[in-house]
Tab-separated table of C-alpha atoms and ligand atoms in Angstrom:
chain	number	residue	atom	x	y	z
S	20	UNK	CA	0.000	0.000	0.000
S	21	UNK	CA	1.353	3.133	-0.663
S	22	UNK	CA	0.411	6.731	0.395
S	23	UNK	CA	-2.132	7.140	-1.906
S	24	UNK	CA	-3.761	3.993	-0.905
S	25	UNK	CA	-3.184	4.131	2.578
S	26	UNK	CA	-5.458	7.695	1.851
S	27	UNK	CA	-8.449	5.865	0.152
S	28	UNK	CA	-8.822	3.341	2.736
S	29	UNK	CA	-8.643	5.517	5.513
S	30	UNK	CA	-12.431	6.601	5.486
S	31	UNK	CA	-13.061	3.569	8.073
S	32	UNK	CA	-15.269	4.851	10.848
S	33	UNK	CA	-14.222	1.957	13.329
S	34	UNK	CA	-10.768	2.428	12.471
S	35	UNK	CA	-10.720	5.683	13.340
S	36	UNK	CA	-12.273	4.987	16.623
S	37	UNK	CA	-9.347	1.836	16.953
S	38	UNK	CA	-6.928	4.627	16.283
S	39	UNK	CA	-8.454	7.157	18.989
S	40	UNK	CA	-8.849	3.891	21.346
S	41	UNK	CA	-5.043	2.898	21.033
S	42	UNK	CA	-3.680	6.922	21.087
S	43	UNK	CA	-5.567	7.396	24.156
S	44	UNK	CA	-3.244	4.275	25.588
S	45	UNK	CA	-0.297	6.507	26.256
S	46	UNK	CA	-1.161	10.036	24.826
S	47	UNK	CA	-0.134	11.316	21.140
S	48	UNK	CA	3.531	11.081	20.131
S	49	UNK	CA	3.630	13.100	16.985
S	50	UNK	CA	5.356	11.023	14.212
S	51	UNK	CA	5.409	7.551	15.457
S	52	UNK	CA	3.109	4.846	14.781
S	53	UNK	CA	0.081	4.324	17.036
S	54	UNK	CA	1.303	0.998	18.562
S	55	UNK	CA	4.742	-0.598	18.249
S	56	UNK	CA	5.808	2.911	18.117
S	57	UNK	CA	9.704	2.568	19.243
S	58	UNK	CA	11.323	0.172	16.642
S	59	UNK	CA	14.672	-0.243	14.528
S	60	UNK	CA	15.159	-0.721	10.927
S	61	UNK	CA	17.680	-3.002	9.224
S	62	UNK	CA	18.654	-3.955	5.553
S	63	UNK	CA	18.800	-7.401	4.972
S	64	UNK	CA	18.253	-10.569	2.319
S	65	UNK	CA	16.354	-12.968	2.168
S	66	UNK	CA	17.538	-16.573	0.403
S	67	UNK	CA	14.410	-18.624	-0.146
S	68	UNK	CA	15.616	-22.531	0.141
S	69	UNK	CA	12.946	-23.657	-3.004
S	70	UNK	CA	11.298	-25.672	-0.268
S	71	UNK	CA	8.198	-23.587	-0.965
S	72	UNK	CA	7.846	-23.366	-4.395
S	73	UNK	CA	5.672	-26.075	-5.177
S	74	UNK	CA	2.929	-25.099	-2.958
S	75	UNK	CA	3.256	-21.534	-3.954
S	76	UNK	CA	4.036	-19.485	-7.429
S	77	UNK	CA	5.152	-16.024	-5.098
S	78	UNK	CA	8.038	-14.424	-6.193
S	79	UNK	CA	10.024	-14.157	-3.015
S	80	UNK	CA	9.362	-17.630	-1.928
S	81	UNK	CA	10.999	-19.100	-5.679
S	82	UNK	CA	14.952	-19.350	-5.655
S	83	UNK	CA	17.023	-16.171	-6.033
S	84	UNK	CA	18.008	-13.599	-3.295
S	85	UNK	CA	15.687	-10.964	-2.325
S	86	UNK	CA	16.432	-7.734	-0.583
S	87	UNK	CA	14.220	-7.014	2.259
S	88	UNK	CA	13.853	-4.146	5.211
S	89	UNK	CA	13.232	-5.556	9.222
S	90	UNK	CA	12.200	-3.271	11.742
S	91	UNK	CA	12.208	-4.735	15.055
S	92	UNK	CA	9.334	-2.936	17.743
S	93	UNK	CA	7.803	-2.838	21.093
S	94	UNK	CA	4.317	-3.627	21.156
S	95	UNK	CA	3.719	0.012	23.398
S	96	UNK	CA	1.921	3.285	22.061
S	97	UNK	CA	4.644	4.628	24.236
S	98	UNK	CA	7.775	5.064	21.963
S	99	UNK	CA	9.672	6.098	25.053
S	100	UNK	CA	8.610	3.247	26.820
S	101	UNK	CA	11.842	1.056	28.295
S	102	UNK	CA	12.044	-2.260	26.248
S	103	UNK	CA	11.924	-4.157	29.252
S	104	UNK	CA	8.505	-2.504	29.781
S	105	UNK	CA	6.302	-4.026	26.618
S	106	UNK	CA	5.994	-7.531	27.123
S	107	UNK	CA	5.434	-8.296	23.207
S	108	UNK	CA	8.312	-7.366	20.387
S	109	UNK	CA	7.382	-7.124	16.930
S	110	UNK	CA	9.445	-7.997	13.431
S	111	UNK	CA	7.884	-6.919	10.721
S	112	UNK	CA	9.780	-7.628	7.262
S	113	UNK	CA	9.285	-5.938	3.772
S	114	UNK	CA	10.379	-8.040	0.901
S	115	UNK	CA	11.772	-5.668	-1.949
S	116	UNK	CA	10.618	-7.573	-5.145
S	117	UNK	CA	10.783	-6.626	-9.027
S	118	UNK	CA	8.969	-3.887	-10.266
S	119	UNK	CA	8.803	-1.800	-6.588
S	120	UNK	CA	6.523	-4.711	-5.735
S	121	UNK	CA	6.109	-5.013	-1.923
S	122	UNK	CA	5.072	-7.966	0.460
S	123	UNK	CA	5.164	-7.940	4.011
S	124	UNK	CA	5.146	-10.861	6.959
S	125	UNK	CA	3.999	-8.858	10.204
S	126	UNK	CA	4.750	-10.709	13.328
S	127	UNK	CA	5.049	-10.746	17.229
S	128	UNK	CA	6.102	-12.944	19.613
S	129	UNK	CA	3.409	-14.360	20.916
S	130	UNK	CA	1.190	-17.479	18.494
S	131	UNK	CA	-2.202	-16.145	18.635
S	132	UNK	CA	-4.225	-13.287	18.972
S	133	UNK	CA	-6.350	-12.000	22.072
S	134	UNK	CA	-9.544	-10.789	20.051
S	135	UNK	CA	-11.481	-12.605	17.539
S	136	UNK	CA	-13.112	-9.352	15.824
S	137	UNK	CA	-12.120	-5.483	15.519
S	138	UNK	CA	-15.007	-4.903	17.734
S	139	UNK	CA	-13.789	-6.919	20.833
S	140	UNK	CA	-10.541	-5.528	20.367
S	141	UNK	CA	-12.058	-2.117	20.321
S	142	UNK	CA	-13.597	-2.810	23.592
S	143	UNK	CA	-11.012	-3.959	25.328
S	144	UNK	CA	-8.456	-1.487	24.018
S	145	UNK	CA	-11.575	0.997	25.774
S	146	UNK	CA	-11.722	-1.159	28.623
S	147	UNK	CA	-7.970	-0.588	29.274
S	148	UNK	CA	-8.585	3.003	28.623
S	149	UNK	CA	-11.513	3.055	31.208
S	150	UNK	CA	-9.509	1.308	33.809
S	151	UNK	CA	-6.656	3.830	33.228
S	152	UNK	CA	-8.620	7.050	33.790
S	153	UNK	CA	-10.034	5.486	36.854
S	154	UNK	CA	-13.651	5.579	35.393
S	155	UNK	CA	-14.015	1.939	35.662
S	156	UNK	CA	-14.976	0.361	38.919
S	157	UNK	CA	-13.637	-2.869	39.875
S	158	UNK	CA	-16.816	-4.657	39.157
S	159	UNK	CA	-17.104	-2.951	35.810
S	160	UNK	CA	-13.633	-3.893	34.608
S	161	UNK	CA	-14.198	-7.819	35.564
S	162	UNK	CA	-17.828	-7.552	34.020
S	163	UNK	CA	-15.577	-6.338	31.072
S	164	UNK	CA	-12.955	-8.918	30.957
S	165	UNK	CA	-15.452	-11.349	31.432
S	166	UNK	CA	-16.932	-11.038	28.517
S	167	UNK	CA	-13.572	-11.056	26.254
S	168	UNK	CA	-12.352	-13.617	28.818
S	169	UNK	CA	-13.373	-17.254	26.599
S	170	UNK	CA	-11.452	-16.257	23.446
S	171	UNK	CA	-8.661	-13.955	25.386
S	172	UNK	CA	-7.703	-16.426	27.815
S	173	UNK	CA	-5.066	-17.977	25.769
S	174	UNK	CA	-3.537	-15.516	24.124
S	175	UNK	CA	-2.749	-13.528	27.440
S	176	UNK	CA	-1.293	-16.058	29.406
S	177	UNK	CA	0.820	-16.638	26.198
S	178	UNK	CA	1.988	-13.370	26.920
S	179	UNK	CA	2.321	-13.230	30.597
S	180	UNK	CA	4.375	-15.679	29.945
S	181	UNK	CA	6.987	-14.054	27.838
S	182	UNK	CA	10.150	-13.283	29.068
S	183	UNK	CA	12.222	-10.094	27.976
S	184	UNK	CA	14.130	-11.309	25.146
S	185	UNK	CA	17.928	-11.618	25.041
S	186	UNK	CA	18.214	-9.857	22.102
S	187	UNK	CA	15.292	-9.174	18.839
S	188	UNK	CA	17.469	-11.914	17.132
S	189	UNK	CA	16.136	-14.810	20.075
S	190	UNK	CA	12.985	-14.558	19.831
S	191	UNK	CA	10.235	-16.522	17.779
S	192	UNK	CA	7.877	-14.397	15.711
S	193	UNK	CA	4.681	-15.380	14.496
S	194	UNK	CA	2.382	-14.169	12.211
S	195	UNK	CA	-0.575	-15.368	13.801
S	196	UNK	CA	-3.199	-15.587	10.726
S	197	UNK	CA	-3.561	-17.924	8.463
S	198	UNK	CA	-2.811	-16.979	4.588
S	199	UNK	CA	-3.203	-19.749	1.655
S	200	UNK	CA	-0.297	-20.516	-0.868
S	201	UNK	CA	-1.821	-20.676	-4.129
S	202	UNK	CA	0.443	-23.139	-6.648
S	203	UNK	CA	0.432	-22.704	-10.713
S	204	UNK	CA	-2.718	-24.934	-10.954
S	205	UNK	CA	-4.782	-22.754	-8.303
S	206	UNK	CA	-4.429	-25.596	-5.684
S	207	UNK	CA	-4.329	-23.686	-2.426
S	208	UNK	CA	-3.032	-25.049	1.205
S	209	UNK	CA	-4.015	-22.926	4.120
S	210	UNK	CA	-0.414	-21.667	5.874
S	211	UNK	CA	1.134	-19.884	8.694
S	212	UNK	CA	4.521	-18.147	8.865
S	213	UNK	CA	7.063	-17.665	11.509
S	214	UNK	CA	10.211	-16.865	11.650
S	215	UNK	CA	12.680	-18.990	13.637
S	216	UNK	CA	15.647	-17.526	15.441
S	217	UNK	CA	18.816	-19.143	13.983
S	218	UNK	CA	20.828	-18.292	17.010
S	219	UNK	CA	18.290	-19.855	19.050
S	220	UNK	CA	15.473	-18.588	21.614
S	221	UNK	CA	17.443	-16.517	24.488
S	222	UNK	CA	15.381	-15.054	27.332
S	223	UNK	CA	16.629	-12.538	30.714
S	224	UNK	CA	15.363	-12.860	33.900
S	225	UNK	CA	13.010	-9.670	35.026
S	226	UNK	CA	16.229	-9.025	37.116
S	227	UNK	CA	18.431	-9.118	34.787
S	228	UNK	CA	16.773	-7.028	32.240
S	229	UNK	CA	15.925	-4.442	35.058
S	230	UNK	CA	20.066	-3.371	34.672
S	231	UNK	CA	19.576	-3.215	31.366
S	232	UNK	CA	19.445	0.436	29.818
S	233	UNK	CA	15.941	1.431	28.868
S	234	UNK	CA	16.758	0.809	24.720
S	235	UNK	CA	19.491	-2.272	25.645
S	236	UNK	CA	17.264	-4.488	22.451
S	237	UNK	CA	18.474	-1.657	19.647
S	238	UNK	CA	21.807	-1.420	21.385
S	239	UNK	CA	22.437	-5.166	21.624
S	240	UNK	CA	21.726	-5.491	17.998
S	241	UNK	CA	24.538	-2.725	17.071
S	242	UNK	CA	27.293	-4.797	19.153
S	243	UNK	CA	25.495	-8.360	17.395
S	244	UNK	CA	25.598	-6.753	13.704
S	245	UNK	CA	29.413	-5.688	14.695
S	246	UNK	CA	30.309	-9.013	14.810
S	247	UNK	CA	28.171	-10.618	11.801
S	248	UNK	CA	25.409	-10.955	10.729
S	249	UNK	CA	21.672	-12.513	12.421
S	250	UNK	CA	19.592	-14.051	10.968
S	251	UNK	CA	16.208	-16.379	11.040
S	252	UNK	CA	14.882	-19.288	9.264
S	253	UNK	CA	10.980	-19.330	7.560
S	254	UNK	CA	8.930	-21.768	8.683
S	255	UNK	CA	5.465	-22.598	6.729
S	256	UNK	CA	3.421	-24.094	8.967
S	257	UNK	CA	1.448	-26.944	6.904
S	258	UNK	CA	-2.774	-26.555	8.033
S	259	UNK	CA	-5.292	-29.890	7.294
S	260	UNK	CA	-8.776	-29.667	6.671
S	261	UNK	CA	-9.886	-29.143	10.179
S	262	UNK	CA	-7.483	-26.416	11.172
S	263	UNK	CA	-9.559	-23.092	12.106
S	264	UNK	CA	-8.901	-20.291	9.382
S	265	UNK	CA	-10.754	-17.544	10.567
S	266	UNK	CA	-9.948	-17.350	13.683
S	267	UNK	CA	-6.571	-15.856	15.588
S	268	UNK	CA	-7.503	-16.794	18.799
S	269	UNK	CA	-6.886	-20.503	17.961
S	270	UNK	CA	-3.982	-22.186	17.699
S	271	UNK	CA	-3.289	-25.399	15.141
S	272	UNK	CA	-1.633	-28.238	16.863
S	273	UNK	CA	1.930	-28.126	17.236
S	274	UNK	CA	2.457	-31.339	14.908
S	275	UNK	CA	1.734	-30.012	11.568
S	276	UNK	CA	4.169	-30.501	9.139
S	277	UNK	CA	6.806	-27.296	8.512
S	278	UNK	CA	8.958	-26.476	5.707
S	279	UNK	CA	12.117	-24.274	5.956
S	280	UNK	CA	11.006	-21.535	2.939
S	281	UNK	CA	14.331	-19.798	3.340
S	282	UNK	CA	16.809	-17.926	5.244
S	283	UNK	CA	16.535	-14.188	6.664
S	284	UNK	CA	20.058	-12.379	7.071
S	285	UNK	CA	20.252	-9.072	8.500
S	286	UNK	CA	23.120	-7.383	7.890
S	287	UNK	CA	23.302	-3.867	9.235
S	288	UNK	CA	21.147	-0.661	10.870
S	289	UNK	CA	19.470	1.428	8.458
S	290	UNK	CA	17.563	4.687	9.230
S	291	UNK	CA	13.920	4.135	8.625
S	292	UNK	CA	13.016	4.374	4.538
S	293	UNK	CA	10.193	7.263	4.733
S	294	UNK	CA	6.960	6.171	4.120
S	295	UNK	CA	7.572	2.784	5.165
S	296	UNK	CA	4.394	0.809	6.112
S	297	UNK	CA	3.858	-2.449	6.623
S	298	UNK	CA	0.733	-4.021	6.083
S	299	UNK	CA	0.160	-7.880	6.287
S	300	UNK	CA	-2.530	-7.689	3.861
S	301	UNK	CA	-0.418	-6.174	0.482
S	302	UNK	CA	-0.093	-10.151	-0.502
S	303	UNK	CA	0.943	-11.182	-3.828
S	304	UNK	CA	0.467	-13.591	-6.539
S	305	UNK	CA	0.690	-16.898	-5.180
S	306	UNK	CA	-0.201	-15.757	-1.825
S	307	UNK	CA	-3.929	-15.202	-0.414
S	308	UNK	CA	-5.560	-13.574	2.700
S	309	UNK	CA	-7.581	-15.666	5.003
S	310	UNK	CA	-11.527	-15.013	6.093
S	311	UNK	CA	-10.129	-13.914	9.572
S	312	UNK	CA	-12.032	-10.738	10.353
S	313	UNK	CA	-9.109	-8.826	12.192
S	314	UNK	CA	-6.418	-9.799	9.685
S	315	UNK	CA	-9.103	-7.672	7.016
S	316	UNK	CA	-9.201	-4.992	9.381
S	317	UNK	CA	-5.248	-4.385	9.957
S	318	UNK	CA	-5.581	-3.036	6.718
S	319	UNK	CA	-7.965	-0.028	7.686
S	320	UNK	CA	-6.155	0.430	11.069
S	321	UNK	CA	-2.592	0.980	9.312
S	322	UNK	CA	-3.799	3.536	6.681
S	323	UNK	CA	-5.603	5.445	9.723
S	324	UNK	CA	-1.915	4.932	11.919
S	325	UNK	CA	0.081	5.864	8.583
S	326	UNK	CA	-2.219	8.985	7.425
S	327	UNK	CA	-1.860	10.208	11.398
S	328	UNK	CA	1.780	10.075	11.703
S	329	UNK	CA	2.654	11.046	8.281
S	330	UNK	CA	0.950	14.495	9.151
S	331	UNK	CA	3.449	14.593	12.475
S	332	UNK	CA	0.287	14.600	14.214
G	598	HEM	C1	-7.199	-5.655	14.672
G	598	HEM	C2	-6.023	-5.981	15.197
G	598	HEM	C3	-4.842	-5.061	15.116
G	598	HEM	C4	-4.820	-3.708	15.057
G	598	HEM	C5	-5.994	-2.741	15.097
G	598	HEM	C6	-3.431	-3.305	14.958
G	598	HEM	C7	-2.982	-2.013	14.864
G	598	HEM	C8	-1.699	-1.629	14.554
G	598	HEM	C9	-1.309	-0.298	14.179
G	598	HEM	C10	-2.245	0.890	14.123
G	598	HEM	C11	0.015	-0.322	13.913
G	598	HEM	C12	0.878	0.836	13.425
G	598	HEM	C13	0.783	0.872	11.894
G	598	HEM	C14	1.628	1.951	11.259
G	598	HEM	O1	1.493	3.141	11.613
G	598	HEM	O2	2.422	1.612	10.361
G	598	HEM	C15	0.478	-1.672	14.128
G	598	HEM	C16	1.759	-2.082	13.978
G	598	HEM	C17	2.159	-3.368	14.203
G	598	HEM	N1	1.351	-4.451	14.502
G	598	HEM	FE1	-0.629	-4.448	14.684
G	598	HEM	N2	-2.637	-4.433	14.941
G	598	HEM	C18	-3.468	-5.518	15.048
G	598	HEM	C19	-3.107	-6.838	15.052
G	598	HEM	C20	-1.811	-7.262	15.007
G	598	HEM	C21	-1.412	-8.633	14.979
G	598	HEM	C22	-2.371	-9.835	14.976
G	598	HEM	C23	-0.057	-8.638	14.945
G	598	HEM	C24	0.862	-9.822	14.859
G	598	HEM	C25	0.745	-10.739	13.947
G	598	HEM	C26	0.411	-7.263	14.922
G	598	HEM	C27	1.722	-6.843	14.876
G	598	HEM	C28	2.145	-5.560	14.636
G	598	HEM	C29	3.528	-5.172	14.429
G	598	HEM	C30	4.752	-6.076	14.510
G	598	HEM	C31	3.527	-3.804	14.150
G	598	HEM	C32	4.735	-2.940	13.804
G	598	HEM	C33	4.873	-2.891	12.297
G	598	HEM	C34	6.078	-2.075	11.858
G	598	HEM	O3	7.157	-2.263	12.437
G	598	HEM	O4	5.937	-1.262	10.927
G	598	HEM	N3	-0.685	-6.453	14.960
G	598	HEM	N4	-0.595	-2.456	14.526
């Protein structure tokens, strides 16, 4: 999506009320995005192994190299927030294909998602709000999460559970919806994506990451990229027939099948490209979006984010 189309598609009414929901979260930092507002950029490559290429005719997921931009995020609206301080990170990669095509993989660190629709995530995101101002009562606030509580439950205690990350190059990152890989003959095969840390998974203890300085993730990363390159395998997560589609509050079981699509390398710190925005929904040939209501809606929220902070508002 560029600026243009990022314009058109901001007319959303309930992404504008997302928007005002999530900039109420931490006030309005002119220029920054309207969640995972502190982040890095880097330039990097991607090598795609072949491994994909029968299930899918996309460009990027064929054989040769293809240059691609990471930026590595806090999940906070706060982009002064300490890193130790937003329990979620975020990698979000742009492939850079022929033609000033882009695709983008958007992902976080935790496998699913804690709302099923934009409208319970706009209540809870209000909810929070509420409960910050102090105009929720107790009561209120467990009525609240009670009724979010069935299809949140998971993906919460997913992320209670996360440990501050060693470094943005240990962690997992998942994509979280499902997409389908279309092959020459139409055949298509419901998928997920995440990205594996080739280094491995490396976690801090809440002590240790307490003596960290308050941007230690972006400064680890400059002493990691000083000594070579990081990188992160693709894995395609396989779905069957049964496996829910539409729905980012459930998980698939952990045994489906996996193929390594190829091999991220990040290579150095780049200053962010202007206009950079990525949206999990600019797919392309060879690649198709899933039914899942909120994956639809990402689409609307970004232009609204993008439009707002490309004004400096
Ligand atoms: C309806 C649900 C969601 C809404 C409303 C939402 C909203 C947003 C917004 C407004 C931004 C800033 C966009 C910009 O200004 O460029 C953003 C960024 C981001 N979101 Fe979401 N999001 C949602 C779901 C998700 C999910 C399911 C994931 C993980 C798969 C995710 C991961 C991220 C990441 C990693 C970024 C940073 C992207 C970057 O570095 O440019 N979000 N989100």
């Amino acid at each position: 999506m560029n600026a243009n189309d990022a314009e058109r598609t901001r007319q959303c009414p309930m992404a504008v009320d997302m928007i005002d929901a999530m900039e109420a979260l931490s006030g309005i930092h002119p220029g920054y995005r309207r969640v995972h507002a502190k982040g890095a950029c880097y330039r990097a490559v991607f090598h795609p192994s072949g491994e994909a290429a029968p299930y899918t005719t996309a460009p990027h997921l064929q054989g040769g190299a293809v240059d691609a931009i990471v930026r590595f995020s806090g999940n906070s609206s706060d982009p002064a927030l300490a890193d130790l301080l937003s329990p979620a990170k975020g990698m979000a990669v742009q492939f850079q294909l022929p033609g000033g095509v882009k695709t983008s993989l958007v992902g976080v660190t935790f496998p699913i998602f804690f709302a099923q629709t934009p409208e319970s995530l706009l209540d809870l995101v209000r909810a929070v709000n509420e409960a910050q101002a102090g105009q929720l009562s107790v009561l209120d606030m467990f009525k609240e999460a009670a009724e979010h509580f069935s299809e949140s439950k998971r993906s919460l205690l997913e992320i209670k559970r996360l440990l501050p990350p060693a470094s943005y190059a240990t962690n997992r990152y998942f994509t979280i919806h499902v997409f389908y890989l279309v092959d020459a003959d139409g055949r298509r095969r419901p998928v997920k994506f995440e990205w594996m840390p080739d280094a491995g998974v490396d976690t801090l203890s809440l002590m240790e990451a307490a003596k960290r300085p308050a941007d230690y993730l972006e400064q680890e990363m400059t002493e990691r990229l000083q000594r070579g390159p990081a990188s992160f395998t693709l894995q395609i997560v396989l779905g069957e027939p049964d496996d829910p589609t539409d729905d980012s509050t459930r998980p698939w079981p952990e045994e489906r099948e996996r193929l390594d699509a190829g091999r991220l390398v990040i290579e150095a710190a780049i200053q962010e490209p202007s206009g950079l925005l990525m949206d999990p929904t600019a797919v392309v040939d060879g690649v198709e979006l899933s039914d899942d209501p909120i994956l639809h809606f990402r689409h609307l929220a970004y232009a609204e984010s993008f439009h707002r902070r490309s004004d400096s508002r």
